[in-house]
Short mmCIF file of N, CA, C and O in Angstrom, two decimals:
data_model
loop_
_atom_site.label_atom_id
_atom_site.label_comp_id
_atom_site.label_asym_id
_atom_site.label_seq_id
_atom_site.Cartn_x
_atom_site.Cartn_y
_atom_site.Cartn_z
N MET C 1 -7.39 84.15 36.33
CA MET C 1 -7.23 82.73 36.45
C MET C 1 -7.58 82.05 35.13
O MET C 1 -8.61 82.34 34.52
N HIS C 2 -6.74 81.17 34.70
CA HIS C 2 -6.92 80.50 33.42
C HIS C 2 -7.55 79.13 33.64
O HIS C 2 -7.07 78.32 34.42
N VAL C 3 -8.65 78.88 32.92
CA VAL C 3 -9.33 77.59 33.02
C VAL C 3 -8.66 76.64 32.03
O VAL C 3 -8.52 76.97 30.85
N PRO C 4 -8.20 75.50 32.52
CA PRO C 4 -7.53 74.57 31.59
C PRO C 4 -8.51 74.03 30.55
O PRO C 4 -9.64 73.70 30.86
N SER C 5 -8.06 74.02 29.33
CA SER C 5 -8.92 73.49 28.26
C SER C 5 -8.53 72.03 28.00
O SER C 5 -7.37 71.66 28.04
N PHE C 6 -9.54 71.23 27.74
CA PHE C 6 -9.31 69.82 27.49
C PHE C 6 -9.19 69.61 25.99
O PHE C 6 -10.10 69.92 25.23
N LYS C 7 -8.06 69.08 25.58
CA LYS C 7 -7.84 68.81 24.16
C LYS C 7 -8.40 67.42 23.83
O LYS C 7 -8.26 66.49 24.60
N ARG C 8 -9.01 67.35 22.68
CA ARG C 8 -9.56 66.07 22.23
C ARG C 8 -8.43 65.25 21.61
O ARG C 8 -7.59 65.76 20.91
N ASP C 9 -8.47 63.98 21.89
CA ASP C 9 -7.50 63.06 21.31
C ASP C 9 -7.96 62.72 19.89
O ASP C 9 -9.01 62.11 19.71
N PRO C 10 -7.20 63.14 18.86
CA PRO C 10 -7.66 62.91 17.48
C PRO C 10 -7.79 61.44 17.12
O PRO C 10 -8.67 61.05 16.36
N ILE C 11 -6.93 60.60 17.66
CA ILE C 11 -7.01 59.18 17.34
C ILE C 11 -8.28 58.57 17.93
O ILE C 11 -8.98 57.80 17.27
N ARG C 12 -8.59 58.95 19.17
CA ARG C 12 -9.81 58.43 19.80
C ARG C 12 -11.05 58.91 19.05
O ARG C 12 -12.00 58.15 18.85
N GLU C 13 -11.05 60.18 18.63
CA GLU C 13 -12.19 60.71 17.87
C GLU C 13 -12.34 59.97 16.54
O GLU C 13 -13.45 59.65 16.12
N GLU C 14 -11.21 59.71 15.88
CA GLU C 14 -11.26 59.01 14.60
C GLU C 14 -11.76 57.58 14.80
O GLU C 14 -12.53 57.05 13.99
N MET C 15 -11.34 56.93 15.89
CA MET C 15 -11.81 55.57 16.17
C MET C 15 -13.32 55.55 16.41
O MET C 15 -14.02 54.65 15.95
N ARG C 16 -13.83 56.56 17.10
CA ARG C 16 -15.28 56.65 17.33
C ARG C 16 -16.02 56.81 16.01
O ARG C 16 -17.06 56.19 15.77
N ARG C 17 -15.48 57.68 15.14
CA ARG C 17 -16.13 57.93 13.86
C ARG C 17 -16.11 56.67 12.99
O ARG C 17 -17.12 56.31 12.36
N ILE C 18 -14.99 55.96 12.97
CA ILE C 18 -14.89 54.73 12.20
C ILE C 18 -15.86 53.69 12.75
O ILE C 18 -16.49 52.95 12.00
N ASN C 19 -16.00 53.64 14.07
CA ASN C 19 -16.93 52.70 14.69
C ASN C 19 -18.37 53.00 14.27
O ASN C 19 -19.15 52.09 13.98
N ARG C 20 -18.72 54.29 14.23
CA ARG C 20 -20.07 54.66 13.77
C ARG C 20 -20.29 54.26 12.32
O ARG C 20 -21.33 53.72 11.96
N GLU C 21 -19.28 54.54 11.47
CA GLU C 21 -19.40 54.17 10.05
C GLU C 21 -19.53 52.66 9.90
O GLU C 21 -20.31 52.17 9.10
N SER C 22 -18.75 51.92 10.67
CA SER C 22 -18.81 50.46 10.62
C SER C 22 -20.19 49.97 11.02
O SER C 22 -20.74 49.04 10.41
N SER C 23 -20.76 50.58 12.03
CA SER C 23 -22.10 50.19 12.47
C SER C 23 -23.13 50.45 11.37
O SER C 23 -23.99 49.61 11.10
N ARG C 24 -23.02 51.59 10.71
CA ARG C 24 -23.95 51.90 9.62
C ARG C 24 -23.79 50.91 8.47
O ARG C 24 -24.78 50.46 7.88
N LEU C 25 -22.53 50.58 8.14
CA LEU C 25 -22.31 49.62 7.06
C LEU C 25 -22.83 48.24 7.44
O LEU C 25 -23.35 47.52 6.59
N GLY C 26 -22.71 47.88 8.71
CA GLY C 26 -23.25 46.61 9.17
C GLY C 26 -24.75 46.55 9.02
O GLY C 26 -25.31 45.54 8.59
N GLN C 27 -25.41 47.66 9.35
CA GLN C 27 -26.87 47.71 9.20
C GLN C 27 -27.25 47.59 7.73
O GLN C 27 -28.21 46.90 7.38
N THR C 28 -26.49 48.28 6.87
CA THR C 28 -26.79 48.21 5.44
C THR C 28 -26.59 46.80 4.91
O THR C 28 -27.40 46.30 4.13
N SER C 29 -25.51 46.14 5.33
CA SER C 29 -25.27 44.78 4.84
C SER C 29 -26.34 43.82 5.35
O SER C 29 -26.77 42.93 4.62
N ARG C 30 -26.79 44.00 6.59
CA ARG C 30 -27.86 43.15 7.10
C ARG C 30 -29.13 43.34 6.28
O ARG C 30 -29.84 42.39 5.97
N ARG C 31 -29.41 44.61 5.93
CA ARG C 31 -30.59 44.89 5.11
C ARG C 31 -30.46 44.26 3.72
O ARG C 31 -31.42 43.72 3.18
N LEU C 32 -29.25 44.32 3.14
CA LEU C 32 -29.03 43.70 1.84
C LEU C 32 -29.24 42.19 1.89
O LEU C 32 -29.87 41.61 1.01
N VAL C 33 -28.74 41.55 2.94
CA VAL C 33 -28.92 40.11 3.09
C VAL C 33 -30.40 39.78 3.25
O VAL C 33 -30.90 38.83 2.66
N GLU C 34 -31.09 40.59 4.02
CA GLU C 34 -32.53 40.36 4.23
C GLU C 34 -33.29 40.53 2.92
O GLU C 34 -34.15 39.72 2.59
N GLU C 35 -32.96 41.57 2.15
CA GLU C 35 -33.65 41.80 0.89
C GLU C 35 -33.30 40.73 -0.14
O GLU C 35 -34.13 40.38 -0.98
N ALA C 36 -32.09 40.20 -0.07
CA ALA C 36 -31.69 39.15 -1.01
C ALA C 36 -32.45 37.86 -0.75
O ALA C 36 -32.60 37.03 -1.64
N SER C 37 -32.95 37.68 0.47
CA SER C 37 -33.67 36.45 0.79
C SER C 37 -35.18 36.59 0.55
O SER C 37 -35.94 35.71 0.94
N MET C 38 -35.60 37.66 -0.07
CA MET C 38 -37.02 37.88 -0.35
C MET C 38 -37.35 37.42 -1.77
O MET C 38 -36.52 37.41 -2.65
N VAL C 39 -38.60 37.05 -1.98
CA VAL C 39 -39.09 36.64 -3.29
C VAL C 39 -39.67 37.86 -3.97
O VAL C 39 -40.35 38.67 -3.35
N SER C 40 -39.41 37.98 -5.28
CA SER C 40 -39.88 39.17 -6.00
C SER C 40 -41.24 38.94 -6.64
O SER C 40 -41.43 39.18 -7.81
N ASN C 41 -42.21 38.47 -5.89
CA ASN C 41 -43.55 38.30 -6.43
C ASN C 41 -44.48 39.42 -5.97
O ASN C 41 -45.67 39.33 -6.06
N GLY C 42 -43.91 40.47 -5.42
CA GLY C 42 -44.70 41.62 -5.01
C GLY C 42 -45.12 41.58 -3.56
O GLY C 42 -45.58 42.56 -3.01
N ARG C 43 -44.99 40.43 -2.90
CA ARG C 43 -45.45 40.32 -1.51
C ARG C 43 -44.32 40.31 -0.50
O ARG C 43 -44.55 40.39 0.69
N ASN C 44 -43.06 40.19 -0.97
CA ASN C 44 -41.88 40.19 -0.10
C ASN C 44 -41.98 39.17 1.03
O ASN C 44 -42.00 39.50 2.20
N GLN C 45 -42.06 37.91 0.67
CA GLN C 45 -42.07 36.84 1.65
C GLN C 45 -40.68 36.21 1.70
O GLN C 45 -40.02 36.11 0.67
N PRO C 46 -40.24 35.76 2.86
CA PRO C 46 -38.95 35.06 2.91
C PRO C 46 -38.98 33.80 2.06
O PRO C 46 -40.01 33.17 1.90
N ILE C 47 -37.83 33.44 1.52
CA ILE C 47 -37.74 32.30 0.61
C ILE C 47 -38.18 31.01 1.28
O ILE C 47 -38.84 30.19 0.69
N ARG C 48 -37.84 30.80 2.54
CA ARG C 48 -38.13 29.54 3.20
C ARG C 48 -39.63 29.32 3.40
O ARG C 48 -40.05 28.21 3.70
N SER C 49 -40.47 30.37 3.25
CA SER C 49 -41.90 30.19 3.50
C SER C 49 -42.71 30.08 2.21
O SER C 49 -43.92 30.12 2.26
N VAL C 50 -42.06 29.97 1.04
CA VAL C 50 -42.79 29.86 -0.22
C VAL C 50 -42.39 28.57 -0.91
O VAL C 50 -41.41 27.92 -0.57
N SER C 51 -43.17 28.20 -1.91
CA SER C 51 -42.88 26.96 -2.62
C SER C 51 -41.66 27.14 -3.52
O SER C 51 -41.36 28.25 -3.96
N PRO C 52 -40.95 26.05 -3.85
CA PRO C 52 -39.76 26.15 -4.69
C PRO C 52 -40.05 26.61 -6.10
O PRO C 52 -39.16 27.05 -6.80
N SER C 53 -41.30 26.51 -6.53
CA SER C 53 -41.63 26.91 -7.90
C SER C 53 -41.78 28.42 -8.05
O SER C 53 -41.96 28.92 -9.15
N SER C 54 -41.71 29.16 -6.94
CA SER C 54 -41.83 30.62 -7.02
C SER C 54 -40.59 31.21 -7.66
O SER C 54 -39.50 30.67 -7.58
N ARG C 55 -40.79 32.34 -8.29
CA ARG C 55 -39.68 33.01 -8.95
C ARG C 55 -38.87 33.77 -7.90
O ARG C 55 -39.41 34.60 -7.17
N VAL C 56 -37.57 33.54 -7.84
CA VAL C 56 -36.69 34.16 -6.86
C VAL C 56 -35.83 35.20 -7.56
O VAL C 56 -35.41 35.00 -8.70
N LYS C 57 -35.56 36.32 -6.89
CA LYS C 57 -34.69 37.34 -7.46
C LYS C 57 -33.32 36.76 -7.76
O LYS C 57 -32.76 36.02 -6.97
N GLN C 58 -32.76 37.11 -8.89
CA GLN C 58 -31.45 36.58 -9.29
C GLN C 58 -30.31 37.28 -8.58
O GLN C 58 -29.40 36.65 -8.09
N ALA C 59 -30.33 38.60 -8.54
CA ALA C 59 -29.23 39.34 -7.93
C ALA C 59 -29.77 40.19 -6.78
O ALA C 59 -30.81 40.83 -6.91
N PRO C 60 -29.06 40.21 -5.63
CA PRO C 60 -29.51 41.08 -4.55
C PRO C 60 -29.35 42.54 -4.93
O PRO C 60 -28.35 42.93 -5.54
N MET C 61 -30.36 43.33 -4.59
CA MET C 61 -30.30 44.75 -4.91
C MET C 61 -30.62 45.55 -3.66
O MET C 61 -31.46 45.15 -2.86
N LEU C 62 -29.93 46.66 -3.50
CA LEU C 62 -30.21 47.56 -2.39
C LEU C 62 -31.41 48.41 -2.79
O LEU C 62 -31.38 49.12 -3.80
N LEU C 63 -32.50 48.30 -2.04
CA LEU C 63 -33.71 49.05 -2.37
C LEU C 63 -33.61 50.45 -1.77
O LEU C 63 -34.00 50.69 -0.64
N VAL C 64 -33.06 51.37 -2.54
CA VAL C 64 -32.94 52.75 -2.10
C VAL C 64 -33.68 53.63 -3.08
O VAL C 64 -34.02 53.21 -4.18
N GLU C 65 -33.90 54.86 -2.69
CA GLU C 65 -34.74 55.75 -3.49
C GLU C 65 -34.05 56.26 -4.75
O GLU C 65 -34.70 56.56 -5.72
N SER C 66 -32.73 56.37 -4.73
CA SER C 66 -32.07 56.98 -5.88
C SER C 66 -30.67 56.44 -6.07
O SER C 66 -30.12 55.76 -5.20
N ARG C 67 -30.11 56.76 -7.23
CA ARG C 67 -28.72 56.38 -7.50
C ARG C 67 -27.78 57.13 -6.56
O ARG C 67 -26.75 56.60 -6.18
N LEU C 68 -28.14 58.35 -6.18
CA LEU C 68 -27.31 59.15 -5.29
C LEU C 68 -27.17 58.46 -3.93
O LEU C 68 -26.08 58.42 -3.35
N ALA C 69 -28.26 57.87 -3.44
CA ALA C 69 -28.20 57.15 -2.16
C ALA C 69 -27.27 55.95 -2.27
O ALA C 69 -26.50 55.65 -1.36
N ARG C 70 -27.33 55.23 -3.40
CA ARG C 70 -26.42 54.10 -3.60
C ARG C 70 -24.98 54.56 -3.63
O ARG C 70 -24.10 53.92 -3.05
N ARG C 71 -24.74 55.68 -4.30
CA ARG C 71 -23.37 56.22 -4.35
C ARG C 71 -22.88 56.61 -2.97
O ARG C 71 -21.71 56.44 -2.65
N LYS C 72 -23.79 57.15 -2.15
CA LYS C 72 -23.40 57.52 -0.79
C LYS C 72 -23.01 56.30 0.03
O LYS C 72 -22.05 56.35 0.80
N VAL C 73 -23.73 55.20 -0.14
CA VAL C 73 -23.40 53.97 0.59
C VAL C 73 -22.03 53.46 0.15
O VAL C 73 -21.19 53.09 0.99
N VAL C 74 -21.78 53.44 -1.15
CA VAL C 74 -20.49 52.97 -1.66
C VAL C 74 -19.38 53.92 -1.21
O VAL C 74 -18.30 53.47 -0.80
N ALA C 75 -19.62 55.23 -1.25
CA ALA C 75 -18.62 56.19 -0.81
C ALA C 75 -18.32 56.03 0.68
O ALA C 75 -17.16 56.11 1.10
N ALA C 76 -19.35 55.81 1.48
CA ALA C 76 -19.13 55.61 2.92
C ALA C 76 -18.29 54.37 3.18
O ALA C 76 -17.40 54.38 4.04
N ALA C 77 -18.52 53.31 2.42
CA ALA C 77 -17.72 52.09 2.57
C ALA C 77 -16.26 52.35 2.20
O ALA C 77 -15.34 51.94 2.91
N ALA C 78 -16.05 53.06 1.10
CA ALA C 78 -14.68 53.35 0.66
C ALA C 78 -13.96 54.25 1.65
O ALA C 78 -12.79 54.02 1.99
N ILE C 79 -14.65 55.27 2.15
CA ILE C 79 -14.04 56.19 3.11
C ILE C 79 -13.71 55.46 4.40
O ILE C 79 -12.64 55.67 4.99
N SER C 80 -14.61 54.60 4.87
CA SER C 80 -14.34 53.88 6.12
C SER C 80 -13.15 52.94 5.97
O SER C 80 -12.34 52.81 6.89
N LEU C 81 -13.01 52.30 4.80
CA LEU C 81 -11.85 51.46 4.57
C LEU C 81 -10.56 52.27 4.55
O LEU C 81 -9.55 51.88 5.14
N LEU C 82 -10.60 53.42 3.89
CA LEU C 82 -9.42 54.29 3.84
C LEU C 82 -9.05 54.78 5.23
O LEU C 82 -7.87 54.75 5.62
N LEU C 83 -10.02 55.20 6.00
CA LEU C 83 -9.74 55.70 7.35
C LEU C 83 -9.25 54.58 8.27
O LEU C 83 -8.39 54.80 9.12
N ALA C 84 -9.80 53.39 8.09
CA ALA C 84 -9.31 52.25 8.88
C ALA C 84 -7.85 51.96 8.56
O ALA C 84 -7.05 51.69 9.47
N TYR C 85 -7.48 52.05 7.28
CA TYR C 85 -6.09 51.83 6.90
C TYR C 85 -5.18 52.91 7.48
O TYR C 85 -4.11 52.62 8.01
N ILE C 86 -5.63 54.17 7.42
CA ILE C 86 -4.84 55.27 7.98
C ILE C 86 -4.66 55.09 9.47
O ILE C 86 -3.56 55.26 10.01
N LEU C 87 -5.72 54.73 10.16
CA LEU C 87 -5.64 54.51 11.60
C LEU C 87 -4.70 53.35 11.91
O LEU C 87 -3.90 53.42 12.85
N TYR C 88 -4.76 52.29 11.11
CA TYR C 88 -3.87 51.16 11.30
C TYR C 88 -2.41 51.59 11.15
O TYR C 88 -1.55 51.22 11.95
N ARG C 89 -2.14 52.40 10.11
CA ARG C 89 -0.76 52.87 9.90
C ARG C 89 -0.30 53.76 11.04
O ARG C 89 0.85 53.72 11.45
N LEU C 90 -1.20 54.60 11.59
CA LEU C 90 -0.84 55.45 12.71
C LEU C 90 -0.51 54.64 13.95
O LEU C 90 0.47 54.91 14.65
N VAL C 91 -1.34 53.64 14.24
CA VAL C 91 -1.12 52.83 15.43
C VAL C 91 0.09 51.92 15.26
O VAL C 91 0.88 51.75 16.19
N ALA C 92 0.25 51.34 14.07
CA ALA C 92 1.38 50.42 13.82
C ALA C 92 2.71 51.18 13.74
O ALA C 92 3.74 50.64 14.07
N GLY C 93 2.65 52.42 13.29
CA GLY C 93 3.88 53.20 13.13
C GLY C 93 4.26 53.80 14.42
O GLY C 93 5.30 54.09 14.86
#
């Protein structure tokens, strides 16, 4: 007797993977926005709770341990955009 095997739907699997990547990128962007609203006086206080004369960071920076981690974040964003485009072409075609 042969047990039927269930085949995975590649489009559904790809949509799940893109959704996970999107969620990770959303978390990273929220963290970037949060870090951009901090004051660089060593205490990391939100801007709205300090005096206007405090020195504020000029450019938002992702506080990661290494350049490799930054590259991974950028690569994940690029890959998710590419996969989203491929999925769009598959569904539209």
